[in-house]
Amino acid sequence: MRHIKIVFITGLLSLTALWMLADSFAHPPFTYFSFRSVFIQYSGVIGIAVMSISMLLATRPKWLERPLNGLDKMYRLHKWLGITGLVLSALHWWWAQGTKWMVGWGWLIRPEKKAQDLEALPQLQQWLLDQRGLAESIGEWAFYLAMLLIILALLKSFPYHLFLKTHKLLAIVYLLLAYHSAVLIKYDYWSQPIGWLMMLLLIVGTLSSLIVLTGQVGRNRKVQGEITSLTSYPGVRVIASTIKLSPGWSGHRPGQFAFVSSKKSEGAHPYTIASAWNEQESCVTFVVKELGDWTGQLNQWLKVGMPVSVEGPYGCFNFKDDRPRQIWIGAGIGVTPFIAKMQHLIKDRGNREVDFFHVTADYDQDAIDKLKETAKKANIRLHITITPKDGRLTPERIRTLVPEWQSASFWF
């Protein structure tokens, strides 16, 4: 989390620094309208820049996973950039549209514009000036639609399958805002570093939007499969499904996840892979808990022999560090990456000491027995906390059971 916070803040500061090489908030004489002019440019430039980067992240580019520490972190950054773009767009809209209203109400007096010899301007600049009216109208209506779609995306109560459909529309909104920005960005910027960067970001954002709209996201990492077994654990409201994959899966490391789709209208959902990779068997197992509308239907929907698509693997939760000891903490369905790692250790044991604290509010004897058996085979010390009976897991309990905790890394 700390890493992407640094990336986020550094990115905003870098964009601002490049913009300040080309412009300034303090054009003399400093007036409301002189500030409005430069702030509209600043908010527009930074707003479309973060939206462009957000569109790139929406395509799930593999080459950015390692620098950003996994797709889960990339999507968190995607969310922050989307919110930042929305806030800057709202400020941009207010200074542009709100000022016009205040002039109309008589609260402000707009200074007269100096006459400009349009014929003396380069042809490209003349064409851009001709497009201003259309670009302003398109930008205004695209902003209203973007605000609605981003707010829907942030509502946890909004159904996931509807979120997937409406969120995809943001790619169209981005293309409209990209046109708005390309026309209305200050012409002098294009010959400076901020303009060169904006050209690159607009191209990248446009290409990313087309990838999203044509359904090409993750295409090269998607394989078909068939469900070969289903096991239900009613006590913990969990279903485990094993999928036989067609050729093309690149293999995965314990702790990674994948997007699985078994119903076209529902779309793909991300689940942690709860099995170690065996190239000869070419199977993956997912352990899914009933936590939402769709996962609550899986027990009735899934059938042995059903075709599914699996896209991945993603994520950098890889258990790699240089500590002699590890402490794992998995609460509820957070047990899944540790199951995969234990299965891996059964085949490839190391000399690292591992204590695994599993915390659960629900109880299913079959599930607990299977977990204990796997931990024993992997030579992992398993500590189970049933919260209704044992209370919460506390730092004191971890320190008591693992006196050498200071030499350990924590994975949770």
Short mmCIF file of C-alpha atoms in Angstrom, two decimals:
data_model
loop_
_atom_site.label_atom_id
_atom_site.label_comp_id
_atom_site.label_asym_id
_atom_site.label_seq_id
_atom_site.Cartn_x
_atom_site.Cartn_y
_atom_site.Cartn_z
CA MET A 1 0.00 0.00 0.00
CA ARG A 2 2.78 2.41 0.91
CA HIS A 3 4.42 1.82 -2.47
CA ILE A 4 1.41 2.83 -4.56
CA LYS A 5 0.81 5.85 -2.30
CA ILE A 6 4.32 7.01 -3.20
CA VAL A 7 3.65 6.34 -6.90
CA PHE A 8 0.35 8.23 -6.71
CA ILE A 9 1.73 11.31 -4.93
CA THR A 10 4.95 11.38 -6.98
CA GLY A 11 2.93 11.14 -10.20
CA LEU A 12 0.71 14.10 -9.28
CA LEU A 13 3.70 16.20 -8.19
CA SER A 14 5.62 15.35 -11.38
CA LEU A 15 2.67 16.30 -13.60
CA THR A 16 2.27 19.56 -11.67
CA ALA A 17 6.00 20.33 -11.96
CA LEU A 18 5.94 19.79 -15.73
CA TRP A 19 2.86 22.00 -16.04
CA MET A 20 4.58 24.74 -14.03
CA LEU A 21 7.48 24.71 -16.47
CA ALA A 22 4.96 25.81 -19.10
CA ASP A 23 2.63 28.06 -17.10
CA SER A 24 2.04 29.75 -13.75
CA PHE A 25 -0.83 30.48 -11.38
CA ALA A 26 0.40 34.07 -10.90
CA HIS A 27 0.04 35.86 -14.24
CA PRO A 28 0.22 39.63 -13.61
CA PRO A 29 -2.10 41.34 -13.01
CA PHE A 30 -3.53 38.65 -10.72
CA THR A 31 -7.32 38.72 -10.99
CA TYR A 32 -10.17 36.27 -10.69
CA PHE A 33 -10.26 35.81 -14.45
CA SER A 34 -6.48 35.48 -14.87
CA PHE A 35 -6.49 32.75 -12.19
CA ARG A 36 -9.54 31.12 -13.75
CA SER A 37 -7.80 30.90 -17.11
CA VAL A 38 -4.72 29.08 -15.78
CA PHE A 39 -6.62 26.94 -13.27
CA ILE A 40 -8.91 25.62 -16.00
CA GLN A 41 -5.80 24.63 -17.95
CA TYR A 42 -4.12 23.06 -14.91
CA SER A 43 -7.16 21.09 -13.74
CA GLY A 44 -7.91 19.98 -17.30
CA VAL A 45 -4.35 18.83 -17.98
CA ILE A 46 -3.91 16.94 -14.68
CA GLY A 47 -7.47 15.57 -14.83
CA ILE A 48 -7.13 14.01 -18.29
CA ALA A 49 -3.59 12.82 -17.46
CA VAL A 50 -4.74 10.78 -14.42
CA MET A 51 -7.72 9.48 -16.43
CA SER A 52 -5.32 8.34 -19.18
CA ILE A 53 -3.18 6.44 -16.68
CA SER A 54 -6.33 4.99 -15.11
CA MET A 55 -7.46 3.75 -18.54
CA LEU A 56 -4.06 2.09 -19.07
CA LEU A 57 -4.35 0.28 -15.73
CA ALA A 58 -7.85 -0.92 -16.71
CA THR A 59 -6.28 -3.04 -19.47
CA ARG A 60 -4.39 -5.10 -16.82
CA PRO A 61 -0.92 -4.65 -18.41
CA LYS A 62 1.35 -7.47 -17.28
CA TRP A 63 4.52 -5.33 -17.46
CA LEU A 64 3.22 -3.02 -14.71
CA GLU A 65 2.42 -5.76 -12.20
CA ARG A 66 5.87 -6.12 -10.70
CA PRO A 67 6.67 -2.36 -10.42
CA LEU A 68 3.28 -1.73 -8.77
CA ASN A 69 3.36 -4.90 -6.63
CA GLY A 70 0.46 -6.77 -8.22
CA LEU A 71 -2.81 -6.22 -10.06
CA ASP A 72 -4.73 -5.78 -6.81
CA LYS A 73 -2.56 -2.74 -6.00
CA MET A 74 -2.85 -1.54 -9.62
CA TYR A 75 -6.64 -1.55 -9.32
CA ARG A 76 -6.45 0.37 -6.06
CA LEU A 77 -4.30 2.95 -7.85
CA HIS A 78 -6.83 2.88 -10.72
CA LYS A 79 -9.56 3.74 -8.21
CA TRP A 80 -7.57 6.59 -6.65
CA LEU A 81 -6.80 8.03 -10.08
CA GLY A 82 -10.47 7.79 -11.05
CA ILE A 83 -11.55 9.67 -7.92
CA THR A 84 -8.80 12.27 -8.47
CA GLY A 85 -9.93 12.71 -12.07
CA LEU A 86 -13.52 13.16 -10.90
CA VAL A 87 -12.57 15.79 -8.29
CA LEU A 88 -10.38 17.74 -10.74
CA SER A 89 -13.08 17.51 -13.42
CA ALA A 90 -15.65 18.88 -10.97
CA LEU A 91 -13.37 21.83 -10.11
CA HIS A 92 -12.59 22.32 -13.80
CA TRP A 93 -16.33 22.33 -14.64
CA TRP A 94 -17.17 24.77 -11.84
CA TRP A 95 -14.52 27.33 -12.78
CA ALA A 96 -15.61 27.12 -16.41
CA GLN A 97 -19.39 26.85 -16.09
CA GLY A 98 -19.89 28.45 -12.68
CA THR A 99 -18.10 31.61 -13.82
CA LYS A 100 -20.46 31.92 -16.78
CA TRP A 101 -23.42 31.67 -14.41
CA MET A 102 -21.97 34.32 -12.07
CA VAL A 103 -21.41 36.66 -15.02
CA GLY A 104 -25.00 36.06 -16.12
CA TRP A 105 -26.25 36.80 -12.59
CA GLY A 106 -24.25 40.05 -12.53
CA TRP A 107 -21.92 38.88 -9.75
CA LEU A 108 -18.85 39.20 -11.99
CA ILE A 109 -17.90 41.41 -14.90
CA ARG A 110 -16.00 39.64 -17.63
CA PRO A 111 -13.09 41.69 -19.04
CA GLU A 112 -13.14 42.36 -22.75
CA LYS A 113 -11.08 39.98 -24.84
CA LYS A 114 -8.34 41.40 -27.03
CA ALA A 115 -8.94 41.07 -30.73
CA GLN A 116 -6.86 38.31 -32.33
CA ASP A 117 -5.71 38.09 -35.92
CA LEU A 118 -6.80 34.53 -36.66
CA GLU A 119 -5.33 34.52 -40.17
CA ALA A 120 -1.86 35.05 -38.74
CA LEU A 121 -2.12 31.85 -36.66
CA PRO A 122 -0.91 28.42 -37.83
CA GLN A 123 -3.57 26.41 -39.63
CA LEU A 124 -3.67 23.77 -36.90
CA GLN A 125 -4.31 26.41 -34.25
CA GLN A 126 -7.04 27.95 -36.42
CA TRP A 127 -8.73 24.55 -36.74
CA LEU A 128 -8.52 23.98 -32.99
CA LEU A 129 -10.11 27.37 -32.35
CA ASP A 130 -12.94 26.46 -34.74
CA GLN A 131 -13.56 23.29 -32.70
CA ARG A 132 -13.78 25.04 -29.31
CA GLY A 133 -17.56 25.35 -29.13
CA LEU A 134 -18.18 21.70 -29.98
CA ALA A 135 -15.37 20.54 -27.66
CA GLU A 136 -16.77 22.54 -24.74
CA SER A 137 -20.27 21.09 -25.21
CA ILE A 138 -18.97 17.53 -25.54
CA GLY A 139 -16.74 17.96 -22.49
CA GLU A 140 -19.60 19.27 -20.36
CA TRP A 141 -21.96 16.37 -21.12
CA ALA A 142 -19.14 13.82 -20.87
CA PHE A 143 -18.36 15.19 -17.40
CA TYR A 144 -21.96 14.68 -16.26
CA LEU A 145 -21.89 11.08 -17.50
CA ALA A 146 -18.45 10.43 -15.97
CA MET A 147 -19.62 11.72 -12.60
CA LEU A 148 -22.63 9.40 -12.66
CA LEU A 149 -20.62 6.34 -13.72
CA ILE A 150 -17.79 6.87 -11.20
CA ILE A 151 -20.26 7.41 -8.35
CA LEU A 152 -22.02 4.15 -9.31
CA ALA A 153 -18.64 2.38 -9.35
CA LEU A 154 -17.94 3.56 -5.79
CA LEU A 155 -21.28 2.33 -4.39
CA LYS A 156 -20.72 -1.03 -2.72
CA SER A 157 -24.45 -1.79 -2.94
CA PHE A 158 -24.41 -1.51 -6.76
CA PRO A 159 -24.64 -5.05 -8.26
CA TYR A 160 -21.34 -6.33 -9.67
CA HIS A 161 -22.71 -7.42 -13.06
CA LEU A 162 -24.24 -3.96 -13.57
CA PHE A 163 -21.01 -2.34 -12.41
CA LEU A 164 -19.10 -4.24 -15.13
CA LYS A 165 -21.49 -3.02 -17.84
CA THR A 166 -21.72 0.61 -16.73
CA HIS A 167 -18.02 0.92 -15.89
CA LYS A 168 -17.14 -0.10 -19.45
CA LEU A 169 -18.99 3.01 -20.67
CA LEU A 170 -16.25 5.11 -19.06
CA ALA A 171 -14.05 4.14 -22.01
CA ILE A 172 -16.46 6.02 -24.31
CA VAL A 173 -16.55 8.95 -21.89
CA TYR A 174 -12.75 9.01 -21.88
CA LEU A 175 -12.63 9.26 -25.70
CA LEU A 176 -15.01 12.25 -25.57
CA LEU A 177 -12.92 13.94 -22.86
CA ALA A 178 -9.73 13.20 -24.80
CA TYR A 179 -11.15 15.10 -27.79
CA HIS A 180 -12.26 17.91 -25.47
CA SER A 181 -8.76 18.11 -23.98
CA ALA A 182 -6.84 17.90 -27.25
CA VAL A 183 -8.82 20.84 -28.63
CA LEU A 184 -8.82 23.03 -25.52
CA ILE A 185 -5.34 22.50 -24.09
CA LYS A 186 -3.38 25.73 -24.46
CA TYR A 187 -1.72 25.65 -27.87
CA ASP A 188 1.67 26.77 -26.51
CA TYR A 189 1.84 23.65 -24.29
CA TRP A 190 2.28 21.35 -27.29
CA SER A 191 5.82 22.62 -27.90
CA GLN A 192 6.89 21.98 -24.28
CA PRO A 193 7.52 18.87 -22.13
CA ILE A 194 4.01 18.91 -20.61
CA GLY A 195 2.55 18.92 -24.12
CA TRP A 196 4.76 16.03 -25.25
CA LEU A 197 3.71 14.01 -22.21
CA MET A 198 0.03 14.85 -22.79
CA MET A 199 0.29 13.70 -26.41
CA LEU A 200 1.72 10.37 -25.22
CA LEU A 201 -0.90 9.95 -22.47
CA LEU A 202 -3.78 10.80 -24.82
CA ILE A 203 -2.56 8.21 -27.32
CA VAL A 204 -2.08 5.58 -24.59
CA GLY A 205 -5.48 6.37 -23.07
CA THR A 206 -7.22 6.22 -26.45
CA LEU A 207 -5.66 2.86 -27.33
CA SER A 208 -6.53 1.53 -23.86
CA SER A 209 -10.15 2.65 -24.31
CA LEU A 210 -10.38 0.80 -27.60
CA ILE A 211 -8.96 -2.35 -25.96
CA VAL A 212 -11.65 -2.12 -23.25
CA LEU A 213 -14.49 -1.42 -25.71
CA THR A 214 -13.55 -4.30 -28.01
CA GLY A 215 -13.34 -6.76 -25.11
CA GLN A 216 -9.62 -7.44 -25.53
CA VAL A 217 -8.61 -6.98 -21.88
CA GLY A 218 -6.65 -10.02 -20.68
CA ARG A 219 -7.24 -11.89 -23.95
CA ASN A 220 -3.67 -13.23 -24.11
CA ARG A 221 -3.88 -14.58 -20.56
CA LYS A 222 -7.24 -16.33 -20.90
CA VAL A 223 -7.72 -20.09 -21.28
CA GLN A 224 -10.76 -22.34 -21.36
CA GLY A 225 -11.39 -25.00 -18.76
CA GLU A 226 -13.90 -27.49 -17.43
CA ILE A 227 -15.05 -28.07 -13.86
CA THR A 228 -13.96 -31.55 -12.79
CA SER A 229 -15.00 -31.56 -9.12
CA LEU A 230 -17.09 -29.57 -6.65
CA THR A 231 -16.95 -29.85 -2.86
CA SER A 232 -19.30 -27.95 -0.54
CA TYR A 233 -18.54 -27.03 3.08
CA PRO A 234 -21.92 -25.80 4.40
CA GLY A 235 -20.63 -24.94 7.87
CA VAL A 236 -18.40 -22.20 6.49
CA ARG A 237 -20.57 -21.42 3.42
CA VAL A 238 -17.73 -22.35 1.07
CA ILE A 239 -17.54 -24.21 -2.21
CA ALA A 240 -14.30 -25.62 -3.66
CA SER A 241 -14.13 -26.18 -7.42
CA THR A 242 -11.31 -27.80 -9.39
CA ILE A 243 -10.94 -26.85 -13.05
CA LYS A 244 -9.06 -28.76 -15.71
CA LEU A 245 -7.39 -26.17 -17.96
CA SER A 246 -6.86 -26.32 -21.69
CA PRO A 247 -3.31 -25.79 -23.02
CA GLY A 248 -2.06 -22.21 -22.76
CA TRP A 249 -1.97 -21.61 -19.01
CA SER A 250 1.49 -20.32 -18.08
CA GLY A 251 1.40 -21.74 -14.57
CA HIS A 252 1.07 -19.79 -11.33
CA ARG A 253 2.78 -19.19 -8.01
CA PRO A 254 1.09 -19.73 -4.63
CA GLY A 255 -0.74 -16.56 -3.58
CA GLN A 256 -1.78 -15.46 -7.07
CA PHE A 257 -5.36 -15.05 -8.29
CA ALA A 258 -7.31 -15.28 -11.53
CA PHE A 259 -10.54 -14.02 -13.10
CA VAL A 260 -13.07 -16.80 -13.60
CA SER A 261 -16.21 -16.64 -15.73
CA SER A 262 -18.89 -19.31 -15.89
CA LYS A 263 -21.79 -17.09 -17.02
CA LYS A 264 -21.40 -14.52 -19.80
CA SER A 265 -24.04 -12.12 -18.46
CA GLU A 266 -22.36 -12.07 -15.03
CA GLY A 267 -18.82 -11.53 -16.28
CA ALA A 268 -15.56 -12.56 -14.66
CA HIS A 269 -14.89 -12.45 -10.91
CA PRO A 270 -11.44 -12.55 -9.26
CA TYR A 271 -10.65 -15.46 -6.94
CA THR A 272 -7.43 -16.53 -5.25
CA ILE A 273 -6.02 -19.79 -6.58
CA ALA A 274 -6.05 -22.32 -3.74
CA SER A 275 -3.80 -24.94 -5.31
CA ALA A 276 -0.16 -25.39 -6.27
CA TRP A 277 0.64 -25.70 -9.98
CA ASN A 278 1.32 -29.13 -11.43
CA GLU A 279 2.01 -29.03 -15.16
CA GLN A 280 1.13 -32.71 -15.62
CA GLU A 281 -2.32 -32.33 -14.02
CA SER A 282 -2.96 -28.82 -15.43
CA CYS A 283 -5.65 -28.07 -12.83
CA VAL A 284 -6.46 -25.12 -10.59
CA THR A 285 -8.68 -25.06 -7.51
CA PHE A 286 -10.70 -22.11 -6.25
CA VAL A 287 -12.25 -21.96 -2.78
CA VAL A 288 -15.06 -19.41 -2.75
CA LYS A 289 -17.21 -18.19 0.12
CA GLU A 290 -20.80 -16.97 -0.14
CA LEU A 291 -20.19 -13.26 0.43
CA GLY A 292 -22.32 -11.56 -2.23
CA ASP A 293 -25.15 -11.92 -4.73
CA TRP A 294 -23.16 -13.99 -7.22
CA THR A 295 -21.09 -16.11 -4.83
CA GLY A 296 -24.31 -16.96 -3.01
CA GLN A 297 -25.63 -18.56 -6.23
CA LEU A 298 -22.54 -20.62 -7.08
CA ASN A 299 -23.60 -23.69 -5.09
CA GLN A 300 -26.70 -24.05 -7.28
CA TRP A 301 -25.20 -22.70 -10.52
CA LEU A 302 -21.93 -24.62 -10.85
CA LYS A 303 -22.00 -28.17 -12.20
CA VAL A 304 -19.29 -30.76 -12.89
CA GLY A 305 -18.49 -30.65 -16.61
CA MET A 306 -19.45 -26.98 -16.95
CA PRO A 307 -17.15 -24.96 -19.26
CA VAL A 308 -15.48 -21.88 -17.74
CA SER A 309 -12.84 -19.35 -18.76
CA VAL A 310 -9.89 -18.52 -16.52
CA GLU A 311 -7.74 -15.41 -16.99
CA GLY A 312 -4.45 -14.92 -15.21
CA PRO A 313 -2.50 -15.47 -13.15
CA TYR A 314 -2.19 -12.09 -11.42
CA GLY A 315 -0.74 -10.78 -8.19
CA CYS A 316 2.58 -10.53 -6.33
CA PHE A 317 1.61 -12.11 -2.99
CA ASN A 318 4.48 -14.54 -3.48
CA PHE A 319 5.88 -15.35 0.02
CA LYS A 320 9.35 -14.23 -1.06
CA ASP A 321 11.63 -12.64 1.54
CA ASP A 322 14.96 -13.26 3.27
CA ARG A 323 13.63 -13.89 6.81
CA PRO A 324 14.30 -17.29 8.50
CA ARG A 325 10.70 -17.43 9.77
CA GLN A 326 7.27 -16.47 8.46
CA ILE A 327 3.99 -15.82 10.24
CA TRP A 328 0.85 -16.18 8.14
CA ILE A 329 -2.53 -14.76 9.15
CA GLY A 330 -5.58 -15.76 7.12
CA ALA A 331 -9.06 -14.82 8.29
CA GLY A 332 -12.10 -16.52 6.80
CA ILE A 333 -11.76 -16.99 3.05
CA GLY A 334 -8.35 -15.30 3.36
CA VAL A 335 -7.09 -18.83 3.96
CA THR A 336 -6.92 -19.53 0.20
CA PRO A 337 -3.40 -18.26 -0.71
CA PHE A 338 -1.98 -20.14 2.28
CA ILE A 339 -3.63 -23.38 1.17
CA ALA A 340 -1.87 -22.98 -2.19
CA LYS A 341 1.47 -22.30 -0.50
CA MET A 342 1.11 -25.29 1.82
CA GLN A 343 0.41 -27.55 -1.16
CA HIS A 344 3.53 -26.16 -2.80
CA LEU A 345 5.60 -26.85 0.34
CA ILE A 346 4.40 -30.48 0.43
CA LYS A 347 6.25 -30.98 -2.86
CA ASP A 348 9.11 -28.55 -2.30
CA ARG A 349 9.91 -28.15 1.37
CA GLY A 350 12.32 -25.46 2.49
CA ASN A 351 14.04 -24.93 5.84
CA ARG A 352 11.96 -21.92 6.87
CA GLU A 353 9.89 -22.04 10.06
CA VAL A 354 6.24 -21.12 9.44
CA ASP A 355 3.37 -20.47 11.86
CA PHE A 356 -0.07 -20.14 10.30
CA PHE A 357 -2.83 -18.42 12.28
CA HIS A 358 -6.22 -19.17 10.76
CA VAL A 359 -9.13 -17.17 12.17
CA THR A 360 -12.75 -18.01 11.39
CA ALA A 361 -16.17 -17.11 12.71
CA ASP A 362 -17.78 -20.14 11.02
CA TYR A 363 -16.95 -23.78 11.64
CA ASP A 364 -17.04 -26.86 9.45
CA GLN A 365 -15.32 -29.98 10.78
CA ASP A 366 -14.53 -31.37 7.32
CA ALA A 367 -12.93 -28.08 6.25
CA ILE A 368 -10.87 -27.85 9.47
CA ASP A 369 -9.74 -31.47 9.19
CA LYS A 370 -8.62 -30.94 5.59
CA LEU A 371 -6.73 -27.78 6.59
CA LYS A 372 -4.99 -29.59 9.49
CA GLU A 373 -4.01 -32.48 7.22
CA THR A 374 -2.52 -30.12 4.61
CA ALA A 375 -0.60 -28.15 7.26
CA LYS A 376 0.82 -31.34 8.77
CA LYS A 377 2.06 -32.59 5.39
CA ALA A 378 3.65 -29.20 4.69
CA ASN A 379 5.33 -29.10 8.13
CA ILE A 380 3.45 -25.91 9.06
CA ARG A 381 2.44 -25.11 12.64
CA LEU A 382 -1.29 -24.35 12.41
CA HIS A 383 -3.04 -22.24 15.06
CA ILE A 384 -6.81 -22.08 14.65
CA THR A 385 -8.94 -19.40 16.30
CA ILE A 386 -12.72 -19.89 16.27
CA THR A 387 -13.82 -16.38 17.23
CA PRO A 388 -17.23 -17.22 18.82
CA LYS A 389 -15.40 -19.63 21.16
CA ASP A 390 -11.85 -18.25 21.40
CA GLY A 391 -12.38 -14.53 20.87
CA ARG A 392 -10.28 -12.41 18.51
CA LEU A 393 -6.72 -13.19 17.53
CA THR A 394 -4.49 -10.71 19.37
CA PRO A 395 -0.86 -9.61 18.97
CA GLU A 396 -0.25 -10.94 22.50
CA ARG A 397 -1.34 -14.43 21.47
CA ILE A 398 0.93 -14.38 18.41
CA ARG A 399 3.91 -13.25 20.53
CA THR A 400 3.17 -15.96 23.11
CA LEU A 401 2.92 -18.78 20.57
CA VAL A 402 5.84 -17.53 18.46
CA PRO A 403 8.51 -16.17 20.86
CA GLU A 404 10.87 -15.63 17.90
CA TRP A 405 8.31 -13.39 16.13
CA GLN A 406 10.79 -10.53 15.72
CA SER A 407 12.81 -12.59 13.25
CA ALA A 408 9.71 -13.31 11.13
CA SER A 409 8.02 -11.66 8.19
CA PHE A 410 4.23 -11.34 8.35
CA TRP A 411 1.96 -12.35 5.47
CA PHE A 412 -1.75 -11.64 5.79
#
